[in-house]
Short mmCIF file of N, CA and C in Angstrom, two decimals:
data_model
loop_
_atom_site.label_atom_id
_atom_site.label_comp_id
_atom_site.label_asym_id
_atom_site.label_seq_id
_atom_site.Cartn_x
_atom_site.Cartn_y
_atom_site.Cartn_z
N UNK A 225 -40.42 -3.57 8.91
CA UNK A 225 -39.24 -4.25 9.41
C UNK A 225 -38.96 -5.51 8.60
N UNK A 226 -39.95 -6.32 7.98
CA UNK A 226 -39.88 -7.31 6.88
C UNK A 226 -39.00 -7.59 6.04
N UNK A 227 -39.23 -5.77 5.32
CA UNK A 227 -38.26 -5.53 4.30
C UNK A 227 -36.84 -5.90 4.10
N UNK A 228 -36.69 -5.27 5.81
CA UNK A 228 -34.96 -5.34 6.25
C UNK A 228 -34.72 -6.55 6.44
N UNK A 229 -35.27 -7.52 6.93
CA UNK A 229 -34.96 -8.75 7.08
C UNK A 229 -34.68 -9.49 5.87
N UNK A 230 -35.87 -9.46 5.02
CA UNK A 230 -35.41 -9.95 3.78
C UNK A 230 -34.38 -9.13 2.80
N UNK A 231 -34.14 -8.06 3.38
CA UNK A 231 -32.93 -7.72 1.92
C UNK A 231 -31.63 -8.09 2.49
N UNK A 232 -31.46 -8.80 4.46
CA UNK A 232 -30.42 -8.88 4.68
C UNK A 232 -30.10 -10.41 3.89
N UNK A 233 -31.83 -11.33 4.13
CA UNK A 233 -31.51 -12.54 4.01
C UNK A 233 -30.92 -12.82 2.36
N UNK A 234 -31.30 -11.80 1.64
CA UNK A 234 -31.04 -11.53 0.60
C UNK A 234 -29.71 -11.67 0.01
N UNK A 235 -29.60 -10.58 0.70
CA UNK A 235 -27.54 -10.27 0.67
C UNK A 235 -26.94 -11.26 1.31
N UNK A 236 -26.89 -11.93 2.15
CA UNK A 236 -25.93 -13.05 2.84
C UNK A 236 -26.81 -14.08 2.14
N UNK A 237 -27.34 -14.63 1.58
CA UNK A 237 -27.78 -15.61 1.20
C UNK A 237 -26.82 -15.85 -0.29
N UNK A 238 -26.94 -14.45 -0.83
CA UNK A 238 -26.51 -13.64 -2.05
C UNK A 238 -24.83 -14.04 -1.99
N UNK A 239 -24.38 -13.85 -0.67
CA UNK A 239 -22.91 -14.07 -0.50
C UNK A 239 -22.65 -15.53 -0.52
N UNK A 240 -23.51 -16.31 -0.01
CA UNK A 240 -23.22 -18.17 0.15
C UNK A 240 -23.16 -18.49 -1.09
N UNK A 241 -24.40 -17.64 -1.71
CA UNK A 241 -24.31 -18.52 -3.35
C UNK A 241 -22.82 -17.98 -4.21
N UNK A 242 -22.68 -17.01 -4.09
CA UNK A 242 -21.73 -16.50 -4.20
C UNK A 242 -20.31 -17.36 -4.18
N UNK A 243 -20.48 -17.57 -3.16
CA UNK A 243 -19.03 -18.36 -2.89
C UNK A 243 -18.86 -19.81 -2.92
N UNK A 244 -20.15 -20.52 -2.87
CA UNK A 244 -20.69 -21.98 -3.76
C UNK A 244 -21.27 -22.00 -5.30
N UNK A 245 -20.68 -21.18 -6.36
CA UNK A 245 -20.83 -20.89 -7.63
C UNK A 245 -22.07 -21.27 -7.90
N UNK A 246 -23.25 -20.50 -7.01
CA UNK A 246 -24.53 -20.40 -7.28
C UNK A 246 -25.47 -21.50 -7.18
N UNK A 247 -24.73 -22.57 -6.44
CA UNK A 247 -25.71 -23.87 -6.17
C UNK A 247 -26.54 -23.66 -5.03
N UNK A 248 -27.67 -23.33 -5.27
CA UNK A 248 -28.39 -23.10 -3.47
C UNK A 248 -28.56 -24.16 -2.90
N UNK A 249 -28.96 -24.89 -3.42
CA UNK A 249 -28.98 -26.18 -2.90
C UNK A 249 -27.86 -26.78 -2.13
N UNK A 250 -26.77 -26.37 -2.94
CA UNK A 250 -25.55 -27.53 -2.42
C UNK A 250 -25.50 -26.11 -0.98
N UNK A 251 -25.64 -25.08 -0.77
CA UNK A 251 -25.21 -24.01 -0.08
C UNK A 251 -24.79 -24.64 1.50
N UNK A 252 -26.27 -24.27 1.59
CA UNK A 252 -26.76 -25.30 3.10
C UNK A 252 -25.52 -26.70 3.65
N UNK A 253 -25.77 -27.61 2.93
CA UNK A 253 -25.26 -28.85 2.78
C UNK A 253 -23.84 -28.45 3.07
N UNK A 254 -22.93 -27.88 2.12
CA UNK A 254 -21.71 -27.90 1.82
C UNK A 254 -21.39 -27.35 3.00
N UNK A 255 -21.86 -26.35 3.54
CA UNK A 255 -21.44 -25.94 4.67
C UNK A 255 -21.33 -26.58 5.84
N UNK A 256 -22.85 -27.01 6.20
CA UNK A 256 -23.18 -28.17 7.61
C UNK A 256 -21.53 -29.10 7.50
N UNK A 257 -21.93 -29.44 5.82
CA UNK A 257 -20.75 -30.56 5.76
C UNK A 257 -19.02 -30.04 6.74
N UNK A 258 -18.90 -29.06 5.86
CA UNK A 258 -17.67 -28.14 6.19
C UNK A 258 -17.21 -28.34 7.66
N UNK A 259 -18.49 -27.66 8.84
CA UNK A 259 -18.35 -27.33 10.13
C UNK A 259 -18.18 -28.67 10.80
N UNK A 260 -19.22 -30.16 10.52
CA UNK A 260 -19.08 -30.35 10.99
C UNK A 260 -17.59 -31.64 10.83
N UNK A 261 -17.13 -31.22 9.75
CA UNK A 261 -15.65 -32.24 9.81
C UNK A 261 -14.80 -31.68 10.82
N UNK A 262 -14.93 -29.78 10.83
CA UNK A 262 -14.33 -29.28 11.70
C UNK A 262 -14.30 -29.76 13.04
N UNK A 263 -15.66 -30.02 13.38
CA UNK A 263 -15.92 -29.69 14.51
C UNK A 263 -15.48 -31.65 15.41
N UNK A 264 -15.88 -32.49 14.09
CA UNK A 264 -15.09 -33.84 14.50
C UNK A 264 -13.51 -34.26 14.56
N UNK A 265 -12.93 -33.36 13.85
CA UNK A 265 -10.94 -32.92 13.68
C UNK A 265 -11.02 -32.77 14.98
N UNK A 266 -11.40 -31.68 15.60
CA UNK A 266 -11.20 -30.94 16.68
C UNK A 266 -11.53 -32.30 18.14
N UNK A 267 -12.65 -32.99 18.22
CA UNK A 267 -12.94 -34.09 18.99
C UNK A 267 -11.55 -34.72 18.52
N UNK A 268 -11.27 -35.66 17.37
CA UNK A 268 -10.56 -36.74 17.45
C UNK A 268 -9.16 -36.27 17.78
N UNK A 269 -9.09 -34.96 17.79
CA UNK A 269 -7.48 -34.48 18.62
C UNK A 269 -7.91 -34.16 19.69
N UNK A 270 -8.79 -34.94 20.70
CA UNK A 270 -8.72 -34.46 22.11
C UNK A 270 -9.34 -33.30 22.65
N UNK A 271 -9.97 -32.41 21.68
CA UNK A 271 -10.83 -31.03 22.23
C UNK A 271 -11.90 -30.98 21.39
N UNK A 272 -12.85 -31.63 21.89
CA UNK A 272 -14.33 -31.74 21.58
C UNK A 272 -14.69 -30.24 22.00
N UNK A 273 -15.57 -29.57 21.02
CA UNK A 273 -15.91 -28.61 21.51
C UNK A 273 -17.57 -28.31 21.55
N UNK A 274 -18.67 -27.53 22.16
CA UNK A 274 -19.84 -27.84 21.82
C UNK A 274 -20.20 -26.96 21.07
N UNK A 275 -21.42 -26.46 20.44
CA UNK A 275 -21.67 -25.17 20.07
C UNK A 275 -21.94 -24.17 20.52
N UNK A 276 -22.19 -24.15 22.10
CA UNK A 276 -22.07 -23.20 22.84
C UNK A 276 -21.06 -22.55 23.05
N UNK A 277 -20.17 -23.38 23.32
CA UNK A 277 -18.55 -23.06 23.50
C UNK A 277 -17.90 -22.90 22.51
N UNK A 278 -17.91 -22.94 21.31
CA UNK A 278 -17.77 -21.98 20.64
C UNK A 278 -18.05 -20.71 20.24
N UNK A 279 -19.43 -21.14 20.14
CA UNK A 279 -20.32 -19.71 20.05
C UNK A 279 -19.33 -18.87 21.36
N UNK A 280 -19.17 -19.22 22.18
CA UNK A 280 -18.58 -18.14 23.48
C UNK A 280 -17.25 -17.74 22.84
N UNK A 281 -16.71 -18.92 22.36
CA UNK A 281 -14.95 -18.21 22.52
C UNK A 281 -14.92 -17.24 21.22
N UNK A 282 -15.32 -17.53 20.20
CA UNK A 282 -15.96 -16.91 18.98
C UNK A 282 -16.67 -15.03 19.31
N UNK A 283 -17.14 -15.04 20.25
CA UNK A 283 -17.81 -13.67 20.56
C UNK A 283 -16.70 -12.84 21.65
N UNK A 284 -16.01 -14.10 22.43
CA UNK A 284 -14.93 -13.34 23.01
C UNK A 284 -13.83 -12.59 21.63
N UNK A 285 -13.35 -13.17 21.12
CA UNK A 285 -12.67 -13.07 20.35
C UNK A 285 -12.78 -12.26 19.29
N UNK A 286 -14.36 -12.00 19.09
CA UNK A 286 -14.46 -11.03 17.94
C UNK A 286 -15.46 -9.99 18.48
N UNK A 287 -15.06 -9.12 19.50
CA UNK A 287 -16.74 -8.69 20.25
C UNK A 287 -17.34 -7.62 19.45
N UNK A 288 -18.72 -7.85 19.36
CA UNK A 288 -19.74 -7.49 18.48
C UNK A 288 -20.26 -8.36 17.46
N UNK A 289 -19.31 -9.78 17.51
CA UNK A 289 -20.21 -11.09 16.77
C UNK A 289 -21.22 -11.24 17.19
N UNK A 290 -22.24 -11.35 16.59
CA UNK A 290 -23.51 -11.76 16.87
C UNK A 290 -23.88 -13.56 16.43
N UNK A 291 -23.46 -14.91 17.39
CA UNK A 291 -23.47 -15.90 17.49
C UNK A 291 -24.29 -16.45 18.78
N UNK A 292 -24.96 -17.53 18.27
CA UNK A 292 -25.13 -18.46 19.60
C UNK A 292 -24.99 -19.45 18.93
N UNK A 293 -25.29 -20.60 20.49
CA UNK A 293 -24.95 -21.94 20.11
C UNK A 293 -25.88 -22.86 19.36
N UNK A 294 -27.30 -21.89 19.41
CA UNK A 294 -28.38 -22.67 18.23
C UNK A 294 -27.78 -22.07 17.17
N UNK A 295 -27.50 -21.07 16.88
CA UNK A 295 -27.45 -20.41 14.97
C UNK A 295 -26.37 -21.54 14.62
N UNK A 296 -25.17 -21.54 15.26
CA UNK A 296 -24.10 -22.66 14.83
C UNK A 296 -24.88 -24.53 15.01
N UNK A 297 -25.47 -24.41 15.76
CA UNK A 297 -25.85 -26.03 15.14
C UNK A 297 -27.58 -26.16 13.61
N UNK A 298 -27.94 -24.57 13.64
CA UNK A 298 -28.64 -24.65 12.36
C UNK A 298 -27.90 -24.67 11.37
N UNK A 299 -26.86 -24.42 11.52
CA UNK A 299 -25.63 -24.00 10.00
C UNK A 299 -24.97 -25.26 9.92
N UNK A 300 -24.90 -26.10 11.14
CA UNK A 300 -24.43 -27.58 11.34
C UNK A 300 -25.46 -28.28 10.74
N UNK A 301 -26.87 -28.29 10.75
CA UNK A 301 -27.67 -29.22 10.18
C UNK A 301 -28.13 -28.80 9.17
N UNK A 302 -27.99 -27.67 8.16
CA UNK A 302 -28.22 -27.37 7.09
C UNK A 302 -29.45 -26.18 7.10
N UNK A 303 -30.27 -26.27 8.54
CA UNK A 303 -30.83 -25.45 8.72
C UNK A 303 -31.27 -23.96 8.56
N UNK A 304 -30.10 -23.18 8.31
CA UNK A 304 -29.62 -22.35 8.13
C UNK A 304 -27.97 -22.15 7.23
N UNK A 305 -27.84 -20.76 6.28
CA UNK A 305 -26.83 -21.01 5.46
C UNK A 305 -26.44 -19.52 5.07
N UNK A 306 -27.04 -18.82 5.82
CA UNK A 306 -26.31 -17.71 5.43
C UNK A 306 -25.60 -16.93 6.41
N UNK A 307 -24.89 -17.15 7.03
CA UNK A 307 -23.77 -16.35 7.80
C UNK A 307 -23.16 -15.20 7.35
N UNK A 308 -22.84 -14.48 7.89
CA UNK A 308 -22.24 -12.84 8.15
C UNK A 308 -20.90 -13.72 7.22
N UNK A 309 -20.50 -12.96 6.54
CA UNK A 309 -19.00 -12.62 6.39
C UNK A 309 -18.17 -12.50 7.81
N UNK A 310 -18.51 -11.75 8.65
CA UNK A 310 -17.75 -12.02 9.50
C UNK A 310 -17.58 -13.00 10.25
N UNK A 311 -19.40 -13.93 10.72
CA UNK A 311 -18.49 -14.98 11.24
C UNK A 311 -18.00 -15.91 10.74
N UNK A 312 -18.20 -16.03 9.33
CA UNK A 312 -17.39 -17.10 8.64
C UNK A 312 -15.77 -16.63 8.91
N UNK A 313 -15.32 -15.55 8.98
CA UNK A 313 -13.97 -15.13 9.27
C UNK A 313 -13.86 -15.85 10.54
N UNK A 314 -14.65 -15.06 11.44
CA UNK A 314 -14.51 -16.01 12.97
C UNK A 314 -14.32 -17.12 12.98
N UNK A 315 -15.23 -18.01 12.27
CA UNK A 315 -15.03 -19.58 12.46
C UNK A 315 -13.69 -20.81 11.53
N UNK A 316 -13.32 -19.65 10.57
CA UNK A 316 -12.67 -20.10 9.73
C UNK A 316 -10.83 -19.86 10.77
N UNK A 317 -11.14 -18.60 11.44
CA UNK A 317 -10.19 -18.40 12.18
C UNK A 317 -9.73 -19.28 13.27
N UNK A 318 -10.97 -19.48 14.21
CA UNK A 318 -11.51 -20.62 15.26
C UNK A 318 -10.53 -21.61 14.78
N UNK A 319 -10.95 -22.12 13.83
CA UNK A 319 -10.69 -23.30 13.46
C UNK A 319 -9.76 -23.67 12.25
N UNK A 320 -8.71 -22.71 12.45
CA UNK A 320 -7.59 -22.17 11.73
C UNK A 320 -7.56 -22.64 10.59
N UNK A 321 -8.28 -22.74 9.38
CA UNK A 321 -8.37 -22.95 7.86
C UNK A 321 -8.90 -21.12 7.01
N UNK A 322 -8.41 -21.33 6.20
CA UNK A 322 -9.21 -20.23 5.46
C UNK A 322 -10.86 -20.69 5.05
N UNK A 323 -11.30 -19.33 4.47
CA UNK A 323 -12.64 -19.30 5.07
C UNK A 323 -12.96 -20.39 3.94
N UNK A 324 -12.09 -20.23 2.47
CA UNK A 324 -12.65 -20.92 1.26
C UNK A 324 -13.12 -22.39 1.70
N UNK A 325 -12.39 -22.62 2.73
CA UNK A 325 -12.22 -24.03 3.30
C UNK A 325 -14.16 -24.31 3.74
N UNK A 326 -14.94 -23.44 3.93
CA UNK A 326 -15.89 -23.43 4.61
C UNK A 326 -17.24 -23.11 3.15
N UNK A 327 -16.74 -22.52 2.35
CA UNK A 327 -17.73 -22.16 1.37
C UNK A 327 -17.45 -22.65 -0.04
N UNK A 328 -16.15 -23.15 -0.66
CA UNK A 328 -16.07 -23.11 -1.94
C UNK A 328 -15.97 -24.64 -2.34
N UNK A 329 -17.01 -25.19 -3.56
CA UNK A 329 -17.40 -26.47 -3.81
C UNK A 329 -15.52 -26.52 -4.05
N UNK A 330 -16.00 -27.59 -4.65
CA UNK A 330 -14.72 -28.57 -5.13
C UNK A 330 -13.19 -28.86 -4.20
N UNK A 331 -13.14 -27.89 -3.36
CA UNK A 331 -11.97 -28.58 -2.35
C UNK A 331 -11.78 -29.47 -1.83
N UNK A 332 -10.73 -30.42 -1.78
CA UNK A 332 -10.72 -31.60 -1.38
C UNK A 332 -10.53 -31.25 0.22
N UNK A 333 -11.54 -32.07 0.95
CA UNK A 333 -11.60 -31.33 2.87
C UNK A 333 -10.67 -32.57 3.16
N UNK A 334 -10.53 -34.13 2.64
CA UNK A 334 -9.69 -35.01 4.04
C UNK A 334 -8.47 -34.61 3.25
N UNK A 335 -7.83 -34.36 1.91
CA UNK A 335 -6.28 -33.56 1.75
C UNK A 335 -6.68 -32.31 2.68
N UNK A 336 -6.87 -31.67 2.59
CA UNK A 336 -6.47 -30.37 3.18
C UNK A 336 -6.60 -30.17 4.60
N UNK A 337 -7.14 -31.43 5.09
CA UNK A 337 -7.27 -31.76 6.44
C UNK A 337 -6.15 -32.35 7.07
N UNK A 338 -6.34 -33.39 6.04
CA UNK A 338 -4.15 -33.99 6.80
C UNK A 338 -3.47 -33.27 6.34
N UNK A 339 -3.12 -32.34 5.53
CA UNK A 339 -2.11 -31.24 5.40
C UNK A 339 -2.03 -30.55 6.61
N UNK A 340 -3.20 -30.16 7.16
CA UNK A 340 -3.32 -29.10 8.30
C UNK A 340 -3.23 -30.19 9.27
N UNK A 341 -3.33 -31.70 9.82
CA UNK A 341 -2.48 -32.32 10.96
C UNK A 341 -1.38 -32.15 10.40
N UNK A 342 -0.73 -32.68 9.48
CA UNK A 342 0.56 -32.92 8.61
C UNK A 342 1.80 -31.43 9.67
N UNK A 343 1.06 -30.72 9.22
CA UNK A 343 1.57 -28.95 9.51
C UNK A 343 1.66 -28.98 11.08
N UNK A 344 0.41 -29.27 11.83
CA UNK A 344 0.57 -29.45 13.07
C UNK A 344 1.18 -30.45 13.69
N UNK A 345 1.63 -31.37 13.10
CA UNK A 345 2.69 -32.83 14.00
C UNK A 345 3.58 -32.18 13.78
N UNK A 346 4.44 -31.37 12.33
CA UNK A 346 5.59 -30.78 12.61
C UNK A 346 5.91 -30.08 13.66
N UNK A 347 4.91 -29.31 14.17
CA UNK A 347 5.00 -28.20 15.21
C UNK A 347 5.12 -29.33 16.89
N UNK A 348 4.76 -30.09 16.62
CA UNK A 348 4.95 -30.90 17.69
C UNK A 348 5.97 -31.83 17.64
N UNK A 349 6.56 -32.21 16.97
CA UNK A 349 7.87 -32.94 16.46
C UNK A 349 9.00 -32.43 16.91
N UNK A 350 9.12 -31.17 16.50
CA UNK A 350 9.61 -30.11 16.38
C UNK A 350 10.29 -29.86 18.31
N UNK A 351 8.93 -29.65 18.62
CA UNK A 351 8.73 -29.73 20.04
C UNK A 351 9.35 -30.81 20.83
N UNK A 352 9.11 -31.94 20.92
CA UNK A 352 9.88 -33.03 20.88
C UNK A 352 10.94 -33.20 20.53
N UNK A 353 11.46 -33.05 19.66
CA UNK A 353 13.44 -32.74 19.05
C UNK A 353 13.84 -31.83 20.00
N UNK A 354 13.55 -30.54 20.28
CA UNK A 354 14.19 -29.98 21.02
C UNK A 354 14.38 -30.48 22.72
N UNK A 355 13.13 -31.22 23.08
CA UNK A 355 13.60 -32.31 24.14
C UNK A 355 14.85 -32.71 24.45
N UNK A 356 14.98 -33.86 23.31
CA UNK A 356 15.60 -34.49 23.44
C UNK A 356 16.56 -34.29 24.39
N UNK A 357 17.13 -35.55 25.11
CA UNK A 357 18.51 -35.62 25.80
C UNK A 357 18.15 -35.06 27.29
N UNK A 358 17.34 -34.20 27.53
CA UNK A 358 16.43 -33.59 28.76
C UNK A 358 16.81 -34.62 29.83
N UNK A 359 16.95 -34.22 30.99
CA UNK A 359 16.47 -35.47 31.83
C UNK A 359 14.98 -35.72 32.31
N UNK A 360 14.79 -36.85 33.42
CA UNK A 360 13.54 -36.75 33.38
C UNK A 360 13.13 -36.10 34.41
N UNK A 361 13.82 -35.03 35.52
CA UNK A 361 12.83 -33.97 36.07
C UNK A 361 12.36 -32.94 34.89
N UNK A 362 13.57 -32.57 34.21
CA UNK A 362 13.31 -31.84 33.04
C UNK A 362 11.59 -31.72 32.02
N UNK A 363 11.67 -33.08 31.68
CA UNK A 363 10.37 -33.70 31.00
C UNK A 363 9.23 -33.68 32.32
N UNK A 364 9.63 -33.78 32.91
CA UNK A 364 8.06 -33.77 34.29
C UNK A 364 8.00 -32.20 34.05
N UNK A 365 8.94 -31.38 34.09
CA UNK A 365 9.05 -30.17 34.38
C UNK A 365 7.65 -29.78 33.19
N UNK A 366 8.54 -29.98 32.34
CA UNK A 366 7.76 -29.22 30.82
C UNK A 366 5.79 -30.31 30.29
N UNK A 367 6.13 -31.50 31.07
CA UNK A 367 4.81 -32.00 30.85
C UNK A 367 3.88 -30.87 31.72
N UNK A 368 4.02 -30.79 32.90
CA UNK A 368 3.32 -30.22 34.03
C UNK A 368 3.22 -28.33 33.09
N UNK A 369 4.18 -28.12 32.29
CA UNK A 369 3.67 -26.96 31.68
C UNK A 369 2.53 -26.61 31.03
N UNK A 370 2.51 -27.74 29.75
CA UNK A 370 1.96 -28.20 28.76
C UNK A 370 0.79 -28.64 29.67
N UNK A 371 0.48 -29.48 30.85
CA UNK A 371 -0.76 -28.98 31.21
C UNK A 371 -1.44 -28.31 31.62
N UNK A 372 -0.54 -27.20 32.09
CA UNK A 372 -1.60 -25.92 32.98
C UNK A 372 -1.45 -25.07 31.45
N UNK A 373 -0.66 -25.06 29.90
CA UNK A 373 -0.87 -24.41 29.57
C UNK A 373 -2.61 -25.39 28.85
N UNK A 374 -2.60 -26.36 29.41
CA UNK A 374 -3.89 -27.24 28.42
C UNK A 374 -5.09 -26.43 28.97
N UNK A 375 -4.98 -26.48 30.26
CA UNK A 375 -6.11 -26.15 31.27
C UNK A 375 -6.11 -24.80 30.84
N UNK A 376 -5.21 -23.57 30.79
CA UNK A 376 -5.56 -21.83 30.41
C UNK A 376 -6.41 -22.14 29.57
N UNK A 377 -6.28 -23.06 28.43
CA UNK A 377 -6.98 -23.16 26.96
C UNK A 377 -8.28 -23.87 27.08
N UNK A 378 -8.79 -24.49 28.65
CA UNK A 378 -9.94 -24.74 28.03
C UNK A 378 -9.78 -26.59 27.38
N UNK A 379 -8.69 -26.77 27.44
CA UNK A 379 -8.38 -27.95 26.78
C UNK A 379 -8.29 -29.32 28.11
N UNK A 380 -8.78 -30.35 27.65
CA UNK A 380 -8.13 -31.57 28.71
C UNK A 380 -6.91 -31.88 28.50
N UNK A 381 -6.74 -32.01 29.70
CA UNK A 381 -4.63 -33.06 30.15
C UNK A 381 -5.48 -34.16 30.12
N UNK A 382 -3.74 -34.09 29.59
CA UNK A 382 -3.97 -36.08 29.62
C UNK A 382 -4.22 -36.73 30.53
N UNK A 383 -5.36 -37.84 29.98
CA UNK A 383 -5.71 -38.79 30.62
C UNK A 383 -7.51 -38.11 31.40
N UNK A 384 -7.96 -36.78 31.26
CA UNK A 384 -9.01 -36.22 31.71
C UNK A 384 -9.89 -36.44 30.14
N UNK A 385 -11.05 -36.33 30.41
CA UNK A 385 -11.76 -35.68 29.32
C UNK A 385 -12.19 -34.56 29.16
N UNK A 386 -13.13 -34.26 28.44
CA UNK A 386 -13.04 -32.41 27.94
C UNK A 386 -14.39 -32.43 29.00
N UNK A 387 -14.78 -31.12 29.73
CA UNK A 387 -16.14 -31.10 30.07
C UNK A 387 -16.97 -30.72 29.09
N UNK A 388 -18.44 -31.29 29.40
CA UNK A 388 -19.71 -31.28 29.03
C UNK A 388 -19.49 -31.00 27.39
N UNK A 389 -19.17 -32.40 26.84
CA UNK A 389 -19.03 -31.78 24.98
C UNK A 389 -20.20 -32.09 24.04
N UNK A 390 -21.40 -32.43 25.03
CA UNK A 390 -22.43 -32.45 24.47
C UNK A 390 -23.52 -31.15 24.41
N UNK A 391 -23.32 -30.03 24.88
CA UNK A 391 -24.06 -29.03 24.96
C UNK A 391 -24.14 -28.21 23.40
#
């Protein structure tokens, strides 16, 4: 059974270097690095998430992922570095960047990070313009949306905090 283990660690190990132009070293690192800017984007807009809870929405979402909330904080501390192809799809999805965003040296992560708020204030701007002129049952109307649609998601309304984002 050895064997199999090592020719998987082999092959996905084979794929990280792969897609970090063969630095093993940087492999580990670049990645932890990767997840966890993700995973602080995601806090400083209000949805802290833990690694459990990901690991969950992640296996909902892709069923037959094979994730928990330790493998994602070994890949967070460098611990670990070779992930499935697929859940790098998963997490790259999760956390709506392409996957390169997660494996390939030289990308600049805080540009391509405010591009991706940049992209998302439009969508909320956007949102807001069409407001406009509303009255204000109108705006109570559509806040009170926007929070039960916060709550379907798992997300805090305003003025709550997120539960338990330390797990």
């Amino acid at each position: 059974m050895s064997s199999v283990n090592d020719s998987y660690e082999k092959a996905t190990g084979s794929r990280i270097l792969a897609m970090t132009g063969g630095e093993a070293e940087a492999a580990p690192l670049l990645l932890a690095q990767r997840l966890n800017s993700l995973y602080e984007r995601e806090a400083k807009a209000g949805r802290p998430r833990t690694n459990n809870a990901i690991a969950e929405q992640l296996r909902e979402r892709n069923p037959g992922l094979r994730v928990s909330g330790g493998y994602l904080s070994a890949l967070r501390n460098g611990g670990r570095a070779n992930p499935s192809i697929e859940l790098l799809r998963a997490l790259a999805a999760y956390f709506e960047v392409p996957v390169d965003h997660l494996t390939a040296p030289g990308t600049d992560d805080e540009a391509a990070l405010a591009a991706e708020l940049v992209m998302r204030e439009a969508g909320i701007r956007a949102l807001a313009l069409r407001a406009e002129g509303l009255g204000e049952a109108s705006l109570a109307s559509i806040a009170a949306i926007i929070d039960n649609a916060r709550k379907l998601e798992g997300l805090p309304v305003a003025g709550e905090q997120a539960q338990n984002p330390t797990d």
